[in-house]
Amino acid sequence: MTATDLALPRLRGRLTADAPLGAQSWFRVGGNAEVLARPEDAEDLAGFLRGLSPEIPVRAIGVASNLIIRDGGVPGVVVRLAPRGFGSVRIEADGIVAGAACLDGAVAEHAAKAGLAGLEFLAGIPGSIGGAVAMNAGAYGSAMADVLDWADIVTRVGEALRLPAHALGLGYRRSSLPPGAVVTAARLRATPGDREMIAGRIAAIRATREASQPVRARTGGSTFRNPDPAESSRRAWELIEAAGCRGLALGGAAVSEKHCNFLLNTGGATAGELEALGEMVRAKVRAASGVELVWEIKRIGVPGGLAP
Ligand code: FAD
């Protein structure tokens, strides 16, 4: 199926056929979206999805900080929400309502300026609020599940719903959002606090990250989930280190020396190389410890071979 074969309903926003996605992902790898949809607002998105033939796959992406977009591209419609239309922030007495395209770090800063505590953990996570809901993003002992009141979503069939947090099945870096659903906004709870102390905590989180993670590199964050404690008491990075994978490389892909649960595109890596390196790491960890690492990074689209 090609973009021209897809009978697409009208969108007020932008529809682009064969749209490059890789350059916008944190890894800077990957092929094109068959169609990229950038709706103007939630109503526009809902109308589009209502009219879209049910067999066409739909995938929302945020700022692609947790994604390997495969080299062969992503079939169907990729929905990416733009700050215009989905980037508003509303401060309330005990929380923030943020559009799904808002960056987590910006929401943490808005909260700090408003003297609202409890959202500092978002300061170090480079994704969008939509991605944070979908992944139940978290750090330093807090996660979205602890602060989320509700999320507005548009389902694959174009129904706009406000779901309470408990209906989203949030668990360790996962949610049970229905396939093809798009998060458009979320309300996060916070408590009044001292502005300077909140800003201090944000600065400390950012400094800790700079010191321990390759935050300026072409990466996708934690590659593998930490194993269930019943399977192993060691964290993913410890298992990877013990299996001798720190610094392991394949083509332009490498395991970070700084934090060995991070994969890097050191230059001209392909998605295929990153994924193959990840599988090498899984095989070495399996051989060394018997633990089967599970990908935390989402891999989307179709493979396109190893060659650049
Ligand atoms: P994407 O990567 O674009 O997508 C991730 C998933 O969310 C996909 O399944 C996608 O379909 C879905 N999704 C995205 N937007 C929507 C939407 N609007 N509606 C429905 N589904 C959607 N994560 C942590 O949890 N904690 C950390 O401490 C952390 N540190 C990181 C550090 C670095 C340097 C990097 C690069 C990443 C890190 N991450 C961390 C991973 C990543 O930032 C988070 O998972 C983030 O929540 C992903 O948001 P995103 O907008 O980039 O989503």
mmCIF file of C-alpha atoms and ligand atoms in Angstrom:
data_model
loop_
_atom_site.group_PDB
_atom_site.id
_atom_site.type_symbol
_atom_site.label_atom_id
_atom_site.label_comp_id
_atom_site.label_asym_id
_atom_site.label_seq_id
_atom_site.Cartn_x
_atom_site.Cartn_y
_atom_site.Cartn_z
ATOM 1 C CA MET A 1 0.000 0.000 0.000
ATOM 2 C CA THR A 2 1.389 3.427 -0.820
ATOM 3 C CA ALA A 3 0.304 6.846 0.418
ATOM 4 C CA THR A 4 -1.501 7.481 -2.815
ATOM 5 C CA ASP A 5 -3.522 4.276 -2.337
ATOM 6 C CA LEU A 6 -4.809 5.498 1.006
ATOM 7 C CA ALA A 7 -8.154 7.225 0.778
ATOM 8 C CA LEU A 8 -7.727 9.857 3.454
ATOM 9 C CA PRO A 9 -10.434 11.981 5.029
ATOM 10 C CA ARG A 10 -10.008 15.725 5.269
ATOM 11 C CA LEU A 11 -7.791 17.228 7.969
ATOM 12 C CA ARG A 12 -7.694 20.971 8.733
ATOM 13 C CA GLY A 13 -4.097 20.532 9.823
ATOM 14 C CA ARG A 14 -1.318 19.073 7.688
ATOM 15 C CA LEU A 15 -1.186 15.686 5.958
ATOM 16 C CA THR A 16 2.151 14.762 4.406
ATOM 17 C CA ALA A 17 2.756 11.653 2.345
ATOM 18 C CA ASP A 18 6.109 9.858 2.640
ATOM 19 C CA ALA A 19 7.212 12.168 5.461
ATOM 20 C CA PRO A 20 10.717 11.760 6.912
ATOM 21 C CA LEU A 21 10.565 10.836 10.598
ATOM 22 C CA GLY A 22 14.105 9.789 11.422
ATOM 23 C CA ALA A 23 15.603 13.273 11.508
ATOM 24 C CA GLN A 24 13.085 14.231 14.181
ATOM 25 C CA SER A 25 13.818 11.270 16.427
ATOM 26 C CA TRP A 26 16.387 11.388 19.216
ATOM 27 C CA PHE A 27 18.380 8.590 17.574
ATOM 28 C CA ARG A 28 18.254 10.408 14.201
ATOM 29 C CA VAL A 29 17.576 7.131 12.385
ATOM 30 C CA GLY A 30 14.709 5.603 10.506
ATOM 31 C CA GLY A 31 12.557 5.828 7.429
ATOM 32 C CA ASN A 32 9.458 7.753 6.475
ATOM 33 C CA ALA A 33 5.869 7.735 7.635
ATOM 34 C CA GLU A 34 3.586 6.621 4.845
ATOM 35 C CA VAL A 35 1.425 9.546 5.941
ATOM 36 C CA LEU A 36 2.168 12.046 8.702
ATOM 37 C CA ALA A 37 -0.900 13.732 10.179
ATOM 38 C CA ARG A 38 -0.533 16.956 12.161
ATOM 39 C CA PRO A 39 -4.040 17.881 13.319
ATOM 40 C CA GLU A 40 -4.888 21.430 14.351
ATOM 41 C CA ASP A 41 -6.763 20.422 17.478
ATOM 42 C CA ALA A 42 -8.477 17.454 19.125
ATOM 43 C CA GLU A 43 -11.697 17.989 17.178
ATOM 44 C CA ASP A 44 -9.772 17.958 13.888
ATOM 45 C CA LEU A 45 -8.043 14.723 14.919
ATOM 46 C CA ALA A 46 -11.324 13.100 15.987
ATOM 47 C CA GLY A 47 -13.049 13.975 12.695
ATOM 48 C CA PHE A 48 -10.098 12.625 10.703
ATOM 49 C CA LEU A 49 -9.986 9.325 12.613
ATOM 50 C CA ARG A 50 -13.761 8.893 12.331
ATOM 51 C CA GLY A 51 -13.449 9.055 8.564
ATOM 52 C CA LEU A 52 -10.286 6.942 8.276
ATOM 53 C CA SER A 53 -10.769 3.444 6.948
ATOM 54 C CA PRO A 54 -10.428 1.011 9.889
ATOM 55 C CA GLU A 55 -7.771 -1.167 8.243
ATOM 56 C CA ILE A 56 -5.246 1.702 8.080
ATOM 57 C CA PRO A 57 -2.905 1.503 11.069
ATOM 58 C CA VAL A 58 -2.542 4.639 13.221
ATOM 59 C CA ARG A 59 0.382 5.341 15.532
ATOM 60 C CA ALA A 60 0.873 8.418 17.688
ATOM 61 C CA ILE A 61 4.392 9.590 18.334
ATOM 62 C CA GLY A 62 5.657 12.322 20.624
ATOM 63 C CA VAL A 63 9.162 13.716 20.261
ATOM 64 C CA ALA A 64 10.509 10.203 19.612
ATOM 65 C CA SER A 65 12.834 10.101 22.623
ATOM 66 C CA ASN A 66 11.954 6.480 23.319
ATOM 67 C CA LEU A 67 11.681 5.177 19.784
ATOM 68 C CA ILE A 68 13.678 3.357 17.156
ATOM 69 C CA ILE A 69 11.954 4.165 13.880
ATOM 70 C CA ARG A 70 12.913 1.320 11.580
ATOM 71 C CA ASP A 71 14.711 2.018 8.309
ATOM 72 C CA GLY A 72 11.845 0.773 6.121
ATOM 73 C CA GLY A 73 9.491 3.423 7.516
ATOM 74 C CA VAL A 74 6.096 3.273 9.197
ATOM 75 C CA PRO A 75 3.075 2.086 7.206
ATOM 76 C CA GLY A 76 -0.261 3.842 7.631
ATOM 77 C CA VAL A 77 -0.793 7.109 9.464
ATOM 78 C CA VAL A 78 1.602 8.520 12.055
ATOM 79 C CA VAL A 79 0.003 11.228 14.205
ATOM 80 C CA ARG A 80 2.320 13.843 15.645
ATOM 81 C CA LEU A 81 0.800 16.611 17.718
ATOM 82 C CA ALA A 82 2.247 20.087 17.289
ATOM 83 C CA PRO A 83 2.659 22.620 20.101
ATOM 84 C CA ARG A 84 0.213 24.811 18.168
ATOM 85 C CA GLY A 85 -3.062 23.180 19.138
ATOM 86 C CA PHE A 86 -1.665 20.798 21.749
ATOM 87 C CA GLY A 87 0.905 22.886 23.632
ATOM 88 C CA SER A 88 -1.190 24.849 26.100
ATOM 89 C CA VAL A 89 -0.531 24.838 29.841
ATOM 90 C CA ARG A 90 -3.157 25.817 32.410
ATOM 91 C CA ILE A 91 -2.133 26.330 36.015
ATOM 92 C CA GLU A 92 -4.711 25.403 38.653
ATOM 93 C CA ALA A 93 -4.526 25.651 42.449
ATOM 94 C CA ASP A 94 -3.483 22.021 42.851
ATOM 95 C CA GLY A 95 -2.298 20.928 39.447
ATOM 96 C CA ILE A 96 -1.541 21.594 35.804
ATOM 97 C CA VAL A 97 -3.500 20.787 32.676
ATOM 98 C CA ALA A 98 -1.039 20.355 29.812
ATOM 99 C CA GLY A 99 -1.470 19.665 26.132
ATOM 100 C CA ALA A 100 0.087 16.398 24.972
ATOM 101 C CA ALA A 101 2.722 18.190 22.864
ATOM 102 C CA CYS A 102 4.140 20.053 25.885
ATOM 103 C CA LEU A 103 7.623 18.931 26.804
ATOM 104 C CA ASP A 104 7.932 17.313 30.228
ATOM 105 C CA GLY A 105 10.741 19.687 31.197
ATOM 106 C CA ALA A 106 8.653 22.737 30.314
ATOM 107 C CA VAL A 107 5.763 21.454 32.442
ATOM 108 C CA ALA A 108 8.149 20.985 35.389
ATOM 109 C CA GLU A 109 9.330 24.570 34.934
ATOM 110 C CA HIS A 110 5.781 25.973 34.712
ATOM 111 C CA ALA A 111 4.967 24.133 37.946
ATOM 112 C CA ALA A 112 8.075 25.522 39.654
ATOM 113 C CA LYS A 113 7.254 29.095 38.611
ATOM 114 C CA ALA A 114 3.701 28.669 39.904
ATOM 115 C CA GLY A 115 4.979 27.288 43.235
ATOM 116 C CA LEU A 116 3.586 23.803 42.599
ATOM 117 C CA ALA A 117 5.598 20.853 43.908
ATOM 118 C CA GLY A 118 5.586 17.179 42.933
ATOM 119 C CA LEU A 119 6.317 17.426 39.215
ATOM 120 C CA GLU A 120 10.078 17.985 39.512
ATOM 121 C CA PHE A 121 10.817 14.446 38.278
ATOM 122 C CA LEU A 122 9.593 15.516 34.816
ATOM 123 C CA ALA A 123 12.495 17.973 34.522
ATOM 124 C CA GLY A 124 14.935 15.275 33.450
ATOM 125 C CA ILE A 125 12.704 13.379 31.030
ATOM 126 C CA PRO A 126 13.086 14.652 27.459
ATOM 127 C CA GLY A 127 9.722 13.485 26.101
ATOM 128 C CA SER A 128 6.286 15.032 25.615
ATOM 129 C CA ILE A 129 3.312 14.762 27.981
ATOM 130 C CA GLY A 130 1.561 12.411 25.519
ATOM 131 C CA GLY A 131 4.581 10.109 25.519
ATOM 132 C CA ALA A 132 4.850 10.387 29.298
ATOM 133 C CA VAL A 133 1.254 9.174 29.737
ATOM 134 C CA ALA A 134 1.709 6.360 27.207
ATOM 135 C CA MET A 135 4.972 5.190 28.824
ATOM 136 C CA ASN A 136 4.095 6.065 32.432
ATOM 137 C CA ALA A 137 7.387 7.956 32.380
ATOM 138 C CA GLY A 138 9.148 8.302 35.681
ATOM 139 C CA ALA A 139 12.381 9.015 37.465
ATOM 140 C CA TYR A 140 13.780 9.379 40.970
ATOM 141 C CA GLY A 141 10.983 7.414 42.601
ATOM 142 C CA SER A 142 8.046 9.238 40.957
ATOM 143 C CA ALA A 143 6.098 8.398 37.840
ATOM 144 C CA MET A 144 3.102 9.704 35.931
ATOM 145 C CA ALA A 145 0.894 7.158 37.710
ATOM 146 C CA ASP A 146 1.539 9.052 40.973
ATOM 147 C CA VAL A 147 0.404 12.439 39.648
ATOM 148 C CA LEU A 148 -2.006 11.834 36.779
ATOM 149 C CA ASP A 149 -5.661 12.743 37.398
ATOM 150 C CA TRP A 150 -6.976 12.149 33.901
ATOM 151 C CA ALA A 151 -5.962 12.102 30.265
ATOM 152 C CA ASP A 152 -7.957 13.226 27.263
ATOM 153 C CA ILE A 153 -7.668 10.762 24.428
ATOM 154 C CA VAL A 154 -9.049 10.379 20.926
ATOM 155 C CA THR A 155 -9.640 6.731 20.114
ATOM 156 C CA ARG A 156 -8.788 5.083 16.791
ATOM 157 C CA VAL A 157 -12.438 5.468 15.749
ATOM 158 C CA GLY A 158 -12.457 9.176 16.572
ATOM 159 C CA GLU A 159 -14.189 9.188 19.942
ATOM 160 C CA ALA A 160 -12.953 11.900 22.339
ATOM 161 C CA LEU A 161 -12.838 10.580 25.922
ATOM 162 C CA ARG A 162 -11.583 11.828 29.273
ATOM 163 C CA LEU A 163 -10.185 8.802 31.115
ATOM 164 C CA PRO A 164 -9.325 8.778 34.811
ATOM 165 C CA ALA A 165 -5.784 7.577 35.542
ATOM 166 C CA HIS A 166 -6.997 4.240 36.905
ATOM 167 C CA ALA A 167 -8.566 3.430 33.507
ATOM 168 C CA LEU A 168 -5.191 3.737 31.758
ATOM 169 C CA GLY A 169 -3.558 0.635 33.267
ATOM 170 C CA LEU A 170 -0.349 2.456 34.160
ATOM 171 C CA GLY A 171 2.471 0.148 35.257
ATOM 172 C CA TYR A 172 6.251 0.111 35.028
ATOM 173 C CA ARG A 173 6.902 2.082 31.818
ATOM 174 C CA ARG A 174 3.637 1.022 30.259
ATOM 175 C CA SER A 175 -0.032 1.863 29.863
ATOM 176 C CA SER A 176 -3.000 0.031 28.432
ATOM 177 C CA LEU A 177 -4.008 2.777 26.007
ATOM 178 C CA PRO A 178 -6.114 1.182 23.280
ATOM 179 C CA PRO A 179 -4.232 0.614 19.988
ATOM 180 C CA GLY A 180 -4.288 3.694 17.775
ATOM 181 C CA ALA A 181 -5.493 6.007 20.582
ATOM 182 C CA VAL A 182 -3.898 9.441 20.841
ATOM 183 C CA VAL A 183 -3.441 11.258 24.147
ATOM 184 C CA THR A 184 -4.254 14.935 23.584
ATOM 185 C CA ALA A 185 -4.002 16.439 27.102
ATOM 186 C CA ALA A 186 -3.505 15.467 30.719
ATOM 187 C CA ARG A 187 -4.087 16.858 34.191
ATOM 188 C CA LEU A 188 -1.270 16.394 36.669
ATOM 189 C CA ARG A 189 -1.736 16.874 40.422
ATOM 190 C CA ALA A 190 0.683 19.006 42.382
ATOM 191 C CA THR A 191 0.816 20.622 45.809
ATOM 192 C CA PRO A 192 1.646 24.214 46.724
ATOM 193 C CA GLY A 193 5.295 24.551 47.712
ATOM 194 C CA ASP A 194 8.227 26.907 47.999
ATOM 195 C CA ARG A 195 9.351 28.148 44.567
ATOM 196 C CA GLU A 196 13.044 28.224 45.402
ATOM 197 C CA MET A 197 13.059 24.742 46.860
ATOM 198 C CA ILE A 198 11.237 23.373 43.817
ATOM 199 C CA ALA A 199 13.684 25.117 41.454
ATOM 200 C CA GLY A 200 16.575 23.728 43.528
ATOM 201 C CA ARG A 201 15.267 20.185 43.194
ATOM 202 C CA ILE A 202 14.939 20.628 39.413
ATOM 203 C CA ALA A 203 18.522 21.902 39.166
ATOM 204 C CA ALA A 204 19.757 18.942 41.224
ATOM 205 C CA ILE A 205 17.909 16.447 39.005
ATOM 206 C CA ARG A 206 19.406 18.000 35.862
ATOM 207 C CA ALA A 207 22.928 17.996 37.314
ATOM 208 C CA THR A 208 22.647 14.337 38.348
ATOM 209 C CA ARG A 209 21.545 13.416 34.845
ATOM 210 C CA GLU A 210 24.337 15.320 33.144
ATOM 211 C CA ALA A 211 26.797 13.416 35.300
ATOM 212 C CA SER A 212 25.362 9.935 34.798
ATOM 213 C CA GLN A 213 23.683 9.799 31.371
ATOM 214 C CA PRO A 214 24.651 10.705 27.797
ATOM 215 C CA VAL A 215 21.884 13.337 27.720
ATOM 216 C CA ARG A 216 23.260 15.237 24.734
ATOM 217 C CA ALA A 217 23.841 12.162 22.587
ATOM 218 C CA ARG A 218 21.700 10.555 19.903
ATOM 219 C CA THR A 219 20.048 8.036 22.161
ATOM 220 C CA GLY A 220 16.664 6.696 23.238
ATOM 221 C CA GLY A 221 17.025 6.595 27.012
ATOM 222 C CA SER A 222 16.923 3.266 28.846
ATOM 223 C CA THR A 223 17.028 0.538 26.231
ATOM 224 C CA PHE A 224 15.821 -2.364 28.375
ATOM 225 C CA ARG A 225 13.435 -2.593 31.286
ATOM 226 C CA ASN A 226 14.876 -3.511 34.662
ATOM 227 C CA PRO A 227 14.047 -7.183 35.198
ATOM 228 C CA ASP A 228 11.283 -8.243 37.525
ATOM 229 C CA PRO A 229 12.922 -8.619 40.980
ATOM 230 C CA ALA A 230 11.682 -12.237 41.052
ATOM 231 C CA GLU A 231 13.892 -12.915 38.021
ATOM 232 C CA SER A 232 16.959 -10.917 38.966
ATOM 233 C CA SER A 233 17.892 -8.512 41.745
ATOM 234 C CA ARG A 234 20.259 -6.749 39.334
ATOM 235 C CA ARG A 235 19.222 -3.775 37.235
ATOM 236 C CA ALA A 236 19.446 -3.909 33.440
ATOM 237 C CA TRP A 237 22.665 -1.843 33.329
ATOM 238 C CA GLU A 238 24.336 -4.122 35.868
ATOM 239 C CA LEU A 239 23.502 -7.221 33.816
ATOM 240 C CA ILE A 240 24.757 -5.509 30.636
ATOM 241 C CA GLU A 241 27.981 -4.485 32.336
ATOM 242 C CA ALA A 242 28.510 -7.974 33.795
ATOM 243 C CA ALA A 243 28.028 -9.462 30.307
ATOM 244 C CA GLY A 244 30.923 -7.297 29.048
ATOM 245 C CA CYS A 245 28.808 -5.085 26.797
ATOM 246 C CA ARG A 246 29.871 -1.600 27.940
ATOM 247 C CA GLY A 247 31.212 0.128 24.801
ATOM 248 C CA LEU A 248 30.189 -2.751 22.486
ATOM 249 C CA ALA A 249 29.715 -1.415 18.931
ATOM 250 C CA LEU A 250 28.140 -2.459 15.648
ATOM 251 C CA GLY A 251 28.624 -0.127 12.675
ATOM 252 C CA GLY A 252 27.596 3.331 13.872
ATOM 253 C CA ALA A 253 25.741 1.954 16.903
ATOM 254 C CA ALA A 254 27.349 1.600 20.319
ATOM 255 C CA VAL A 255 26.528 0.810 23.927
ATOM 256 C CA SER A 256 27.232 3.971 25.923
ATOM 257 C CA GLU A 257 30.378 3.949 28.043
ATOM 258 C CA LYS A 258 28.704 6.420 30.401
ATOM 259 C CA HIS A 259 25.500 4.445 31.052
ATOM 260 C CA CYS A 260 25.478 0.989 29.548
ATOM 261 C CA ASN A 261 21.678 0.680 29.332
ATOM 262 C CA PHE A 262 21.787 3.476 26.728
ATOM 263 C CA LEU A 263 22.410 2.767 23.031
ATOM 264 C CA LEU A 264 23.995 5.506 20.935
ATOM 265 C CA ASN A 265 24.056 6.494 17.320
ATOM 266 C CA THR A 266 27.685 7.575 17.166
ATOM 267 C CA GLY A 267 27.347 8.957 13.652
ATOM 268 C CA GLY A 268 25.923 7.154 10.684
ATOM 269 C CA ALA A 269 24.076 4.335 12.454
ATOM 270 C CA THR A 270 20.990 2.824 10.905
ATOM 271 C CA ALA A 271 17.981 1.699 12.881
ATOM 272 C CA GLY A 272 18.905 -1.837 11.810
ATOM 273 C CA GLU A 273 22.319 -1.512 13.417
ATOM 274 C CA LEU A 274 20.877 -0.137 16.652
ATOM 275 C CA GLU A 275 18.333 -2.917 16.848
ATOM 276 C CA ALA A 276 20.882 -5.616 15.955
ATOM 277 C CA LEU A 277 23.250 -4.275 18.622
ATOM 278 C CA GLY A 278 20.415 -4.368 21.142
ATOM 279 C CA GLU A 279 19.760 -8.005 20.223
ATOM 280 C CA MET A 280 23.508 -8.778 20.612
ATOM 281 C CA VAL A 281 23.351 -7.299 24.110
ATOM 282 C CA ARG A 282 20.279 -9.396 24.927
ATOM 283 C CA ALA A 283 22.043 -12.561 23.713
ATOM 284 C CA LYS A 284 25.186 -11.820 25.748
ATOM 285 C CA VAL A 285 23.163 -11.064 28.888
ATOM 286 C CA ARG A 286 21.152 -14.258 28.384
ATOM 287 C CA ALA A 287 24.368 -16.278 28.037
ATOM 288 C CA ALA A 288 26.042 -14.617 31.046
ATOM 289 C CA SER A 289 23.139 -14.537 33.498
ATOM 290 C CA GLY A 290 20.180 -16.412 32.051
ATOM 291 C CA VAL A 291 18.103 -13.199 32.195
ATOM 292 C CA GLU A 292 15.979 -12.318 29.181
ATOM 293 C CA LEU A 293 16.121 -8.524 28.858
ATOM 294 C CA VAL A 294 12.953 -6.910 27.539
ATOM 295 C CA TRP A 295 13.093 -3.850 25.281
ATOM 296 C CA GLU A 296 11.827 -0.655 26.923
ATOM 297 C CA ILE A 297 12.460 1.380 23.765
ATOM 298 C CA LYS A 298 9.591 1.004 21.318
ATOM 299 C CA ARG A 299 10.575 -0.105 17.832
ATOM 300 C CA ILE A 300 8.102 0.874 15.159
ATOM 301 C CA GLY A 301 7.819 0.381 11.423
ATOM 302 C CA VAL A 302 9.332 -2.153 9.086
ATOM 303 C CA PRO A 303 12.991 -3.244 8.889
ATOM 304 C CA GLY A 304 15.026 -1.954 5.986
ATOM 305 C CA GLY A 305 18.291 -3.919 6.230
ATOM 306 C CA LEU A 306 21.617 -3.093 7.844
ATOM 307 C CA ALA A 307 23.202 -1.017 5.101
ATOM 308 C CA PRO A 308 23.026 2.779 5.480
HETATM 309 P P1 FAD B 1 7.843 8.764 21.873
HETATM 310 O O1 FAD B 1 9.237 8.278 22.113
HETATM 311 O O2 FAD B 1 7.581 9.552 20.654
HETATM 312 O O3 FAD B 1 6.852 7.547 21.971
HETATM 313 C C1 FAD B 1 6.976 6.606 23.027
HETATM 314 C C2 FAD B 1 5.677 5.789 23.092
HETATM 315 O O4 FAD B 1 4.611 6.638 23.475
HETATM 316 C C3 FAD B 1 5.292 5.174 21.747
HETATM 317 O O5 FAD B 1 4.694 3.925 22.009
HETATM 318 C C4 FAD B 1 4.258 6.143 21.188
HETATM 319 O O6 FAD B 1 3.329 5.514 20.333
HETATM 320 C C5 FAD B 1 3.587 6.633 22.490
HETATM 321 N N1 FAD B 1 3.073 8.000 22.377
HETATM 322 C C6 FAD B 1 3.795 9.149 22.245
HETATM 323 N N2 FAD B 1 2.969 10.215 22.215
HETATM 324 C C7 FAD B 1 1.714 9.738 22.308
HETATM 325 C C8 FAD B 1 0.423 10.344 22.311
HETATM 326 N N3 FAD B 1 0.237 11.664 22.221
HETATM 327 N N4 FAD B 1 -0.662 9.529 22.413
HETATM 328 C C9 FAD B 1 -0.511 8.176 22.504
HETATM 329 N N5 FAD B 1 0.676 7.552 22.513
HETATM 330 C C10 FAD B 1 1.780 8.326 22.411
HETATM 331 N N6 FAD B 1 11.944 7.858 30.323
HETATM 332 C C11 FAD B 1 11.576 7.754 31.628
HETATM 333 O O7 FAD B 1 10.471 7.267 31.925
HETATM 334 N N7 FAD B 1 12.405 8.178 32.629
HETATM 335 C C12 FAD B 1 13.612 8.720 32.371
HETATM 336 O O8 FAD B 1 14.310 9.087 33.307
HETATM 337 C C13 FAD B 1 14.021 8.856 30.992
HETATM 338 N N8 FAD B 1 15.224 9.401 30.674
HETATM 339 C C14 FAD B 1 15.562 9.571 29.360
HETATM 340 C C15 FAD B 1 16.788 10.178 29.049
HETATM 341 C C16 FAD B 1 17.161 10.370 27.712
HETATM 342 C C17 FAD B 1 18.475 11.050 27.398
HETATM 343 C C18 FAD B 1 16.297 9.945 26.675
HETATM 344 C C19 FAD B 1 16.655 10.152 25.231
HETATM 345 C C20 FAD B 1 15.085 9.322 26.983
HETATM 346 C C21 FAD B 1 14.712 9.122 28.325
HETATM 347 N N9 FAD B 1 13.492 8.517 28.676
HETATM 348 C C22 FAD B 1 13.126 8.402 29.987
HETATM 349 C C23 FAD B 1 12.617 7.959 27.620
HETATM 350 C C24 FAD B 1 11.567 8.937 27.076
HETATM 351 O O9 FAD B 1 11.966 10.276 27.232
HETATM 352 C C25 FAD B 1 10.208 8.725 27.748
HETATM 353 O O10 FAD B 1 9.729 7.410 27.555
HETATM 354 C C26 FAD B 1 9.157 9.698 27.212
HETATM 355 O O11 FAD B 1 8.000 9.614 28.010
HETATM 356 C C27 FAD B 1 8.789 9.439 25.747
HETATM 357 O O12 FAD B 1 8.037 10.555 25.297
HETATM 358 P P2 FAD B 1 8.033 10.939 23.760
HETATM 359 O O13 FAD B 1 7.150 12.103 23.586
HETATM 360 O O14 FAD B 1 9.419 11.082 23.257
HETATM 361 O O15 FAD B 1 7.354 9.632 23.162
#
